[in-house]
PDB file of C-alpha atoms in Angstrom:
ATOM      1  CA  GLN F 234      22.340 -71.526-226.690  1.00  0.00           C
ATOM      2  CA  LYS F 235      23.838 -69.599-229.613  1.00  0.00           C
ATOM      3  CA  GLU F 236      24.886 -66.322-228.707  1.00  0.00           C
ATOM      4  CA  VAL F 237      26.082 -63.021-230.244  1.00  0.00           C
ATOM      5  CA  GLU F 238      27.596 -60.584-227.844  1.00  0.00           C
ATOM      6  CA  GLN F 239      28.347 -56.727-228.351  1.00  0.00           C
ATOM      7  CA  ASN F 240      29.321 -53.988-226.087  1.00  0.00           C
ATOM      8  CA  SER F 241      26.156 -51.956-225.595  1.00  0.00           C
ATOM      9  CA  GLY F 242      28.035 -48.712-225.649  1.00  0.00           C
ATOM     10  CA  PRO F 243      27.391 -45.815-226.010  1.00  0.00           C
ATOM     11  CA  LEU F 244      30.469 -45.563-227.830  1.00  0.00           C
ATOM     12  CA  SER F 245      31.380 -41.951-228.491  1.00  0.00           C
ATOM     13  CA  VAL F 246      33.783 -40.712-231.182  1.00  0.00           C
ATOM     14  CA  PRO F 247      34.678 -37.157-232.569  1.00  0.00           C
ATOM     15  CA  GLU F 248      33.769 -36.504-236.338  1.00  0.00           C
ATOM     16  CA  GLY F 249      36.464 -37.778-238.373  1.00  0.00           C
ATOM     17  CA  ALA F 250      37.827 -40.286-236.044  1.00  0.00           C
ATOM     18  CA  ILE F 251      37.627 -44.213-236.663  1.00  0.00           C
ATOM     19  CA  ALA F 252      34.921 -46.045-234.879  1.00  0.00           C
ATOM     20  CA  SER F 253      35.608 -49.587-233.897  1.00  0.00           C
ATOM     21  CA  LEU F 254      32.815 -51.928-233.093  1.00  0.00           C
ATOM     22  CA  ASN F 255      33.254 -55.424-231.926  1.00  0.00           C
ATOM     23  CA  CYS F 256      31.142 -58.717-231.576  1.00  0.00           C
ATOM     24  CA  THR F 257      31.854 -62.192-230.604  1.00  0.00           C
ATOM     25  CA  TYR F 258      29.671 -65.216-231.244  1.00  0.00           C
ATOM     26  CA  SER F 259      29.497 -68.589-229.504  1.00  0.00           C
ATOM     27  CA  ASP F 260      28.731 -70.914-232.250  1.00  0.00           C
ATOM     28  CA  ARG F 261      31.914 -72.066-233.813  1.00  0.00           C
ATOM     29  CA  GLY F 262      30.484 -73.540-237.036  1.00  0.00           C
ATOM     30  CA  SER F 263      28.821 -70.160-237.941  1.00  0.00           C
ATOM     31  CA  GLN F 264      29.624 -69.305-241.534  1.00  0.00           C
ATOM     32  CA  SER F 265      28.241 -65.699-242.252  1.00  0.00           C
ATOM     33  CA  PHE F 266      28.489 -62.274-240.553  1.00  0.00           C
ATOM     34  CA  PHE F 267      26.585 -59.219-241.137  1.00  0.00           C
ATOM     35  CA  TRP F 268      26.650 -55.922-239.765  1.00  0.00           C
ATOM     36  CA  TYR F 269      23.445 -53.735-239.682  1.00  0.00           C
ATOM     37  CA  ARG F 270      22.776 -50.184-238.767  1.00  0.00           C
ATOM     38  CA  GLN F 271      19.599 -49.397-236.964  1.00  0.00           C
ATOM     39  CA  TYR F 272      18.485 -45.778-236.427  1.00  0.00           C
ATOM     40  CA  SER F 273      16.012 -45.339-233.481  1.00  0.00           C
ATOM     41  CA  GLY F 274      12.603 -46.671-234.373  1.00  0.00           C
ATOM     42  CA  LYS F 275      13.710 -47.763-237.742  1.00  0.00           C
ATOM     43  CA  SER F 276      14.465 -51.251-239.189  1.00  0.00           C
ATOM     44  CA  PRO F 277      17.864 -52.631-239.537  1.00  0.00           C
ATOM     45  CA  GLU F 278      19.746 -51.677-242.628  1.00  0.00           C
ATOM     46  CA  LEU F 279      22.398 -54.151-243.842  1.00  0.00           C
ATOM     47  CA  ILE F 280      25.934 -52.448-244.478  1.00  0.00           C
ATOM     48  CA  MET F 281      28.277 -55.102-244.580  1.00  0.00           C
ATOM     49  CA  SER F 282      28.521 -58.967-244.992  1.00  0.00           C
ATOM     50  CA  ILE F 283      31.609 -61.131-244.437  1.00  0.00           C
ATOM     51  CA  TYR F 284      32.349 -64.754-244.829  1.00  0.00           C
ATOM     52  CA  SER F 285      35.935 -65.620-244.955  1.00  0.00           C
ATOM     53  CA  ASN F 286      38.834 -64.719-242.411  1.00  0.00           C
ATOM     54  CA  GLY F 287      40.435 -61.395-242.790  1.00  0.00           C
ATOM     55  CA  ASP F 288      39.312 -57.794-244.107  1.00  0.00           C
ATOM     56  CA  LYS F 289      36.461 -56.729-246.358  1.00  0.00           C
ATOM     57  CA  GLU F 290      36.342 -53.008-247.322  1.00  0.00           C
ATOM     58  CA  ASP F 291      33.358 -51.138-248.770  1.00  0.00           C
ATOM     59  CA  GLY F 292      33.817 -47.362-248.683  1.00  0.00           C
ATOM     60  CA  ARG F 293      34.399 -46.138-245.158  1.00  0.00           C
ATOM     61  CA  PHE F 294      33.592 -49.364-243.825  1.00  0.00           C
ATOM     62  CA  THR F 295      35.799 -52.378-243.121  1.00  0.00           C
ATOM     63  CA  ALA F 296      34.601 -55.541-241.572  1.00  0.00           C
ATOM     64  CA  GLN F 297      37.036 -58.070-240.069  1.00  0.00           C
ATOM     65  CA  LEU F 298      36.518 -61.742-239.283  1.00  0.00           C
ATOM     66  CA  ASN F 299      38.516 -64.016-237.201  1.00  0.00           C
ATOM     67  CA  LYS F 300      36.792 -67.373-236.995  1.00  0.00           C
ATOM     68  CA  ALA F 301      39.559 -68.992-234.777  1.00  0.00           C
ATOM     69  CA  SER F 302      38.813 -66.228-232.036  1.00  0.00           C
ATOM     70  CA  GLN F 303      34.955 -66.242-233.026  1.00  0.00           C
ATOM     71  CA  TYR F 304      35.303 -62.292-233.398  1.00  0.00           C
ATOM     72  CA  VAL F 305      33.945 -59.957-235.910  1.00  0.00           C
ATOM     73  CA  SER F 306      34.712 -56.200-236.130  1.00  0.00           C
ATOM     74  CA  LEU F 307      33.378 -53.281-238.010  1.00  0.00           C
ATOM     75  CA  LEU F 308      35.606 -50.150-238.497  1.00  0.00           C
ATOM     76  CA  ILE F 309      34.023 -46.747-239.704  1.00  0.00           C
ATOM     77  CA  ARG F 310      36.711 -44.464-240.992  1.00  0.00           C
ATOM     78  CA  ASP F 311      36.102 -40.712-241.096  1.00  0.00           C
ATOM     79  CA  SER F 312      33.015 -41.089-238.897  1.00  0.00           C
ATOM     80  CA  GLN F 313      30.166 -38.654-239.406  1.00  0.00           C
ATOM     81  CA  PRO F 314      27.435 -37.416-237.289  1.00  0.00           C
ATOM     82  CA  SER F 315      25.051 -39.294-239.526  1.00  0.00           C
ATOM     83  CA  ASP F 316      26.825 -42.682-238.790  1.00  0.00           C
ATOM     84  CA  SER F 317      25.203 -42.058-235.226  1.00  0.00           C
ATOM     85  CA  ALA F 318      23.071 -45.190-234.729  1.00  0.00           C
ATOM     86  CA  THR F 319      22.969 -48.695-233.003  1.00  0.00           C
ATOM     87  CA  TYR F 320      25.141 -51.114-234.962  1.00  0.00           C
ATOM     88  CA  LEU F 321      23.938 -54.692-234.879  1.00  0.00           C
ATOM     89  CA  CYS F 322      25.994 -57.755-235.413  1.00  0.00           C
ATOM     90  CA  ALA F 323      24.265 -60.768-236.805  1.00  0.00           C
ATOM     91  CA  VAL F 324      25.403 -64.323-237.219  1.00  0.00           C
ATOM     92  CA  ASN F 325      23.926 -67.082-239.407  1.00  0.00           C
ATOM     93  CA  THR F 326      24.165 -69.943-237.082  1.00  0.00           C
ATOM     94  CA  ASP F 327      22.292 -72.509-239.336  1.00  0.00           C
ATOM     95  CA  TYR F 328      23.936 -74.490-241.996  1.00  0.00           C
ATOM     96  CA  GLY F 329      23.417 -77.805-243.906  1.00  0.00           C
ATOM     97  CA  GLY F 330      20.011 -78.166-245.350  1.00  0.00           C
ATOM     98  CA  SER F 331      17.861 -75.505-243.715  1.00  0.00           C
ATOM     99  CA  GLN F 332      17.110 -72.085-244.879  1.00  0.00           C
ATOM    100  CA  GLY F 333      19.140 -70.345-242.228  1.00  0.00           C
ATOM    101  CA  ASN F 334      18.205 -67.542-239.829  1.00  0.00           C
ATOM    102  CA  LEU F 335      20.130 -64.676-238.277  1.00  0.00           C
ATOM    103  CA  ILE F 336      20.799 -64.453-234.513  1.00  0.00           C
ATOM    104  CA  PHE F 337      21.597 -60.899-233.635  1.00  0.00           C
ATOM    105  CA  GLY F 338      23.561 -59.073-230.725  1.00  0.00           C
ATOM    106  CA  LYS F 339      21.932 -56.542-228.867  1.00  0.00           C
ATOM    107  CA  GLY F 340      23.890 -53.858-230.719  1.00  0.00           C
ATOM    108  CA  THR F 341      26.414 -51.098-229.760  1.00  0.00           C
ATOM    109  CA  LYS F 342      25.071 -47.430-229.842  1.00  0.00           C
ATOM    110  CA  LEU F 343      27.599 -45.063-231.599  1.00  0.00           C
ATOM    111  CA  SER F 344      27.431 -41.338-231.306  1.00  0.00           C
ATOM    112  CA  VAL F 345      29.602 -39.327-233.507  1.00  0.00           C
ATOM    113  CA  LYS F 346      30.032 -35.718-231.830  1.00  0.00           C
ATOM    114  CA  PRO F 347      30.611 -32.840-234.530  1.00  0.00           C
TER     115      PRO F 347
ATOM    116  CA  GLU T  89      15.654 -50.221-255.375  1.00  0.00           C
ATOM    117  CA  PRO T  90      13.348 -53.031-254.355  1.00  0.00           C
ATOM    118  CA  GLU T  91      12.270 -53.191-250.788  1.00  0.00           C
ATOM    119  CA  VAL T  92      10.207 -55.202-248.399  1.00  0.00           C
ATOM    120  CA  THR T  93       6.891 -53.553-247.656  1.00  0.00           C
ATOM    121  CA  GLN T  94       5.097 -53.836-244.413  1.00  0.00           C
ATOM    122  CA  THR T  95       1.425 -52.730-243.459  1.00  0.00           C
ATOM    123  CA  PRO T  96       0.262 -51.226-241.054  1.00  0.00           C
ATOM    124  CA  SER T  97       3.131 -49.132-239.743  1.00  0.00           C
ATOM    125  CA  HIS T  98       1.472 -48.907-236.313  1.00  0.00           C
ATOM    126  CA  GLN T  99      -1.280 -51.380-234.921  1.00  0.00           C
ATOM    127  CA  VAL T 100      -2.885 -50.780-231.654  1.00  0.00           C
ATOM    128  CA  THR T 101      -5.163 -53.613-230.306  1.00  0.00           C
ATOM    129  CA  GLN T 102      -6.860 -54.856-227.063  1.00  0.00           C
ATOM    130  CA  MET T 103      -5.613 -57.855-225.337  1.00  0.00           C
ATOM    131  CA  GLY T 104      -7.158 -60.999-226.570  1.00  0.00           C
ATOM    132  CA  GLN T 105      -7.854 -59.653-229.911  1.00  0.00           C
ATOM    133  CA  GLU T 106      -6.421 -61.207-233.156  1.00  0.00           C
ATOM    134  CA  VAL T 107      -4.051 -59.069-235.340  1.00  0.00           C
ATOM    135  CA  ILE T 108      -2.739 -59.781-238.708  1.00  0.00           C
ATOM    136  CA  LEU T 109       0.500 -58.118-239.898  1.00  0.00           C
ATOM    137  CA  ARG T 110       1.078 -57.764-243.487  1.00  0.00           C
ATOM    138  CA  CYS T 111       4.265 -57.908-245.685  1.00  0.00           C
ATOM    139  CA  VAL T 112       5.073 -57.943-249.449  1.00  0.00           C
ATOM    140  CA  PRO T 113       8.573 -59.301-249.664  1.00  0.00           C
ATOM    141  CA  ILE T 114      11.008 -58.270-252.356  1.00  0.00           C
ATOM    142  CA  SER T 115       9.494 -59.676-255.639  1.00  0.00           C
ATOM    143  CA  ASN T 116      11.991 -62.386-256.875  1.00  0.00           C
ATOM    144  CA  HIS T 117      12.876 -63.475-253.334  1.00  0.00           C
ATOM    145  CA  LEU T 118      11.518 -66.793-252.251  1.00  0.00           C
ATOM    146  CA  TYR T 119      12.701 -67.083-248.558  1.00  0.00           C
ATOM    147  CA  PHE T 120      10.773 -65.059-245.905  1.00  0.00           C
ATOM    148  CA  TYR T 121      11.081 -64.424-242.219  1.00  0.00           C
ATOM    149  CA  TRP T 122       9.397 -62.598-239.264  1.00  0.00           C
ATOM    150  CA  TYR T 123      11.563 -61.017-236.597  1.00  0.00           C
ATOM    151  CA  ARG T 124      10.508 -58.912-233.719  1.00  0.00           C
ATOM    152  CA  GLN T 125      12.233 -56.372-231.456  1.00  0.00           C
ATOM    153  CA  ILE T 126      10.817 -55.374-227.867  1.00  0.00           C
ATOM    154  CA  LEU T 127      11.856 -52.028-227.227  1.00  0.00           C
ATOM    155  CA  GLY T 128      15.393 -51.742-226.029  1.00  0.00           C
ATOM    156  CA  GLN T 129      16.083 -55.496-226.754  1.00  0.00           C
ATOM    157  CA  LYS T 130      17.479 -57.652-229.446  1.00  0.00           C
ATOM    158  CA  VAL T 131      16.048 -58.293-232.607  1.00  0.00           C
ATOM    159  CA  GLU T 132      14.628 -61.952-232.377  1.00  0.00           C
ATOM    160  CA  PHE T 133      13.968 -64.584-234.904  1.00  0.00           C
ATOM    161  CA  LEU T 134      10.224 -65.870-235.038  1.00  0.00           C
ATOM    162  CA  VAL T 135      10.027 -67.960-238.068  1.00  0.00           C
ATOM    163  CA  SER T 136      11.140 -68.755-241.274  1.00  0.00           C
ATOM    164  CA  PHE T 137       9.170 -69.610-244.582  1.00  0.00           C
ATOM    165  CA  TYR T 138      10.023 -71.179-247.882  1.00  0.00           C
ATOM    166  CA  ASN T 139       7.948 -73.144-250.446  1.00  0.00           C
ATOM    167  CA  ASN T 140       4.506 -72.565-248.621  1.00  0.00           C
ATOM    168  CA  GLU T 141       6.079 -74.271-245.423  1.00  0.00           C
ATOM    169  CA  ILE T 142       7.567 -73.339-242.125  1.00  0.00           C
ATOM    170  CA  SER T 143      11.328 -73.981-242.356  1.00  0.00           C
ATOM    171  CA  GLU T 144      12.205 -73.030-238.723  1.00  0.00           C
ATOM    172  CA  LYS T 145      10.416 -71.428-235.833  1.00  0.00           C
ATOM    173  CA  SER T 146      11.684 -70.193-232.537  1.00  0.00           C
ATOM    174  CA  GLU T 147      10.320 -70.890-228.967  1.00  0.00           C
ATOM    175  CA  ILE T 148       8.457 -67.479-229.212  1.00  0.00           C
ATOM    176  CA  PHE T 149       6.446 -68.674-232.259  1.00  0.00           C
ATOM    177  CA  ASP T 150       4.109 -70.696-230.114  1.00  0.00           C
ATOM    178  CA  ASP T 151       0.527 -71.919-231.144  1.00  0.00           C
ATOM    179  CA  GLN T 152      -0.998 -68.302-231.074  1.00  0.00           C
ATOM    180  CA  PHE T 153       1.182 -67.429-234.154  1.00  0.00           C
ATOM    181  CA  SER T 154       0.807 -68.369-237.674  1.00  0.00           C
ATOM    182  CA  VAL T 155       2.091 -67.469-240.884  1.00  0.00           C
ATOM    183  CA  GLU T 156       0.392 -67.601-244.356  1.00  0.00           C
ATOM    184  CA  ARG T 157       1.445 -66.681-247.964  1.00  0.00           C
ATOM    185  CA  PRO T 158      -2.168 -66.333-249.273  1.00  0.00           C
ATOM    186  CA  ASP T 159      -1.171 -65.083-252.827  1.00  0.00           C
ATOM    187  CA  GLY T 160       1.819 -64.691-254.928  1.00  0.00           C
ATOM    188  CA  SER T 161       2.931 -61.428-253.348  1.00  0.00           C
ATOM    189  CA  ASN T 162       1.801 -61.168-249.491  1.00  0.00           C
ATOM    190  CA  PHE T 163       3.241 -62.828-246.476  1.00  0.00           C
ATOM    191  CA  THR T 164       1.346 -62.498-243.191  1.00  0.00           C
ATOM    192  CA  LEU T 165       1.859 -63.210-239.566  1.00  0.00           C
ATOM    193  CA  LYS T 166      -1.352 -63.617-237.322  1.00  0.00           C
ATOM    194  CA  ILE T 167      -1.431 -63.549-233.784  1.00  0.00           C
ATOM    195  CA  ARG T 168      -4.718 -65.122-232.539  1.00  0.00           C
ATOM    196  CA  SER T 169      -5.200 -63.742-229.180  1.00  0.00           C
ATOM    197  CA  THR T 170      -2.691 -60.962-228.199  1.00  0.00           C
ATOM    198  CA  LYS T 171      -1.088 -60.520-225.058  1.00  0.00           C
ATOM    199  CA  LEU T 172       0.522 -57.526-223.475  1.00  0.00           C
ATOM    200  CA  GLU T 173       4.086 -59.033-223.871  1.00  0.00           C
ATOM    201  CA  ASP T 174       3.245 -59.224-227.770  1.00  0.00           C
ATOM    202  CA  SER T 175       3.877 -55.640-227.942  1.00  0.00           C
ATOM    203  CA  ALA T 176       6.970 -55.102-230.179  1.00  0.00           C
ATOM    204  CA  MET T 177       8.222 -53.983-233.481  1.00  0.00           C
ATOM    205  CA  TYR T 178       7.549 -56.668-235.868  1.00  0.00           C
ATOM    206  CA  PHE T 179      10.034 -56.883-238.834  1.00  0.00           C
ATOM    207  CA  CYS T 180       9.197 -58.904-242.096  1.00  0.00           C
ATOM    208  CA  ALA T 181      12.512 -59.874-243.897  1.00  0.00           C
ATOM    209  CA  SER T 182      13.239 -61.753-247.312  1.00  0.00           C
ATOM    210  CA  SER T 183      16.324 -63.234-249.168  1.00  0.00           C
ATOM    211  CA  GLY T 184      16.853 -64.409-252.606  1.00  0.00           C
ATOM    212  CA  GLY T 185      18.224 -67.749-251.313  1.00  0.00           C
ATOM    213  CA  ARG T 186      19.350 -69.609-248.170  1.00  0.00           C
ATOM    214  CA  LEU T 187      21.336 -67.597-245.867  1.00  0.00           C
ATOM    215  CA  GLN T 188      24.268 -70.134-245.857  1.00  0.00           C
ATOM    216  CA  SER T 189      24.626 -69.560-249.551  1.00  0.00           C
ATOM    217  CA  ASN T 190      25.859 -66.234-248.913  1.00  0.00           C
ATOM    218  CA  GLU T 191      22.520 -64.502-249.501  1.00  0.00           C
ATOM    219  CA  LYS T 192      21.564 -61.502-247.771  1.00  0.00           C
ATOM    220  CA  LEU T 193      18.593 -60.671-245.493  1.00  0.00           C
ATOM    221  CA  PHE T 194      16.752 -57.553-246.110  1.00  0.00           C
ATOM    222  CA  PHE T 195      14.162 -56.073-243.621  1.00  0.00           C
ATOM    223  CA  GLY T 196      10.954 -54.154-244.123  1.00  0.00           C
ATOM    224  CA  SER T 197      10.371 -50.977-242.195  1.00  0.00           C
ATOM    225  CA  GLY T 198       8.415 -52.707-239.391  1.00  0.00           C
ATOM    226  CA  THR T 199       4.943 -52.985-237.848  1.00  0.00           C
ATOM    227  CA  GLN T 200       4.817 -51.246-234.309  1.00  0.00           C
ATOM    228  CA  LEU T 201       2.305 -53.327-232.427  1.00  0.00           C
ATOM    229  CA  SER T 202       0.952 -51.985-229.175  1.00  0.00           C
ATOM    230  CA  VAL T 203      -1.486 -54.438-227.178  1.00  0.00           C
ATOM    231  CA  LEU T 204      -3.350 -52.708-224.422  1.00  0.00           C
TER     232      LEU T 204
END
């Protein structure tokens, strides 16, 4: 059973702080990793993708991937109250000739306090 | 910005009734998906679809479920005889290519299905 694990939180940080969100996955062959943001009652919104070991930065967001440890993280710098949402880690666990699909973690709820 | 469109946003039905959830994927995308999310739980994969065929389906996607691309723009999910446990938010998604080719998956706004 392919699994993606996240701490459900809630993770509470003050406005302006760095929020650190973590994710582990079970399938060592996974190749593509994604972070989605989901506001309550809304659909997942893609915020970052990462495919290679190391860091990838996009604005206030940095995704980090360590395939040897099967670990993905998301850092949000200068956190804003509008960042308050559930952050979903998703892993593409199909490879080879198939279309692929994403396996999601349950998400970490982030609360940014003004 | 192109987006995946889903209708209706809410659907209420009686147990045992058939429902059809509709989706218009992003226009130049060729790979389509249905996911669902029961309240408070994970987003779960149901089915993927390409070139008018199912590519992969999960254990959830049993004989009560079917998908169809009836024309060049729509992609539908049919549940033949709904059960109480089918109550969930159903998300359609599309991508421009195979996900292992570093393509990205974009979600529609969802259809909240309530089975009474």
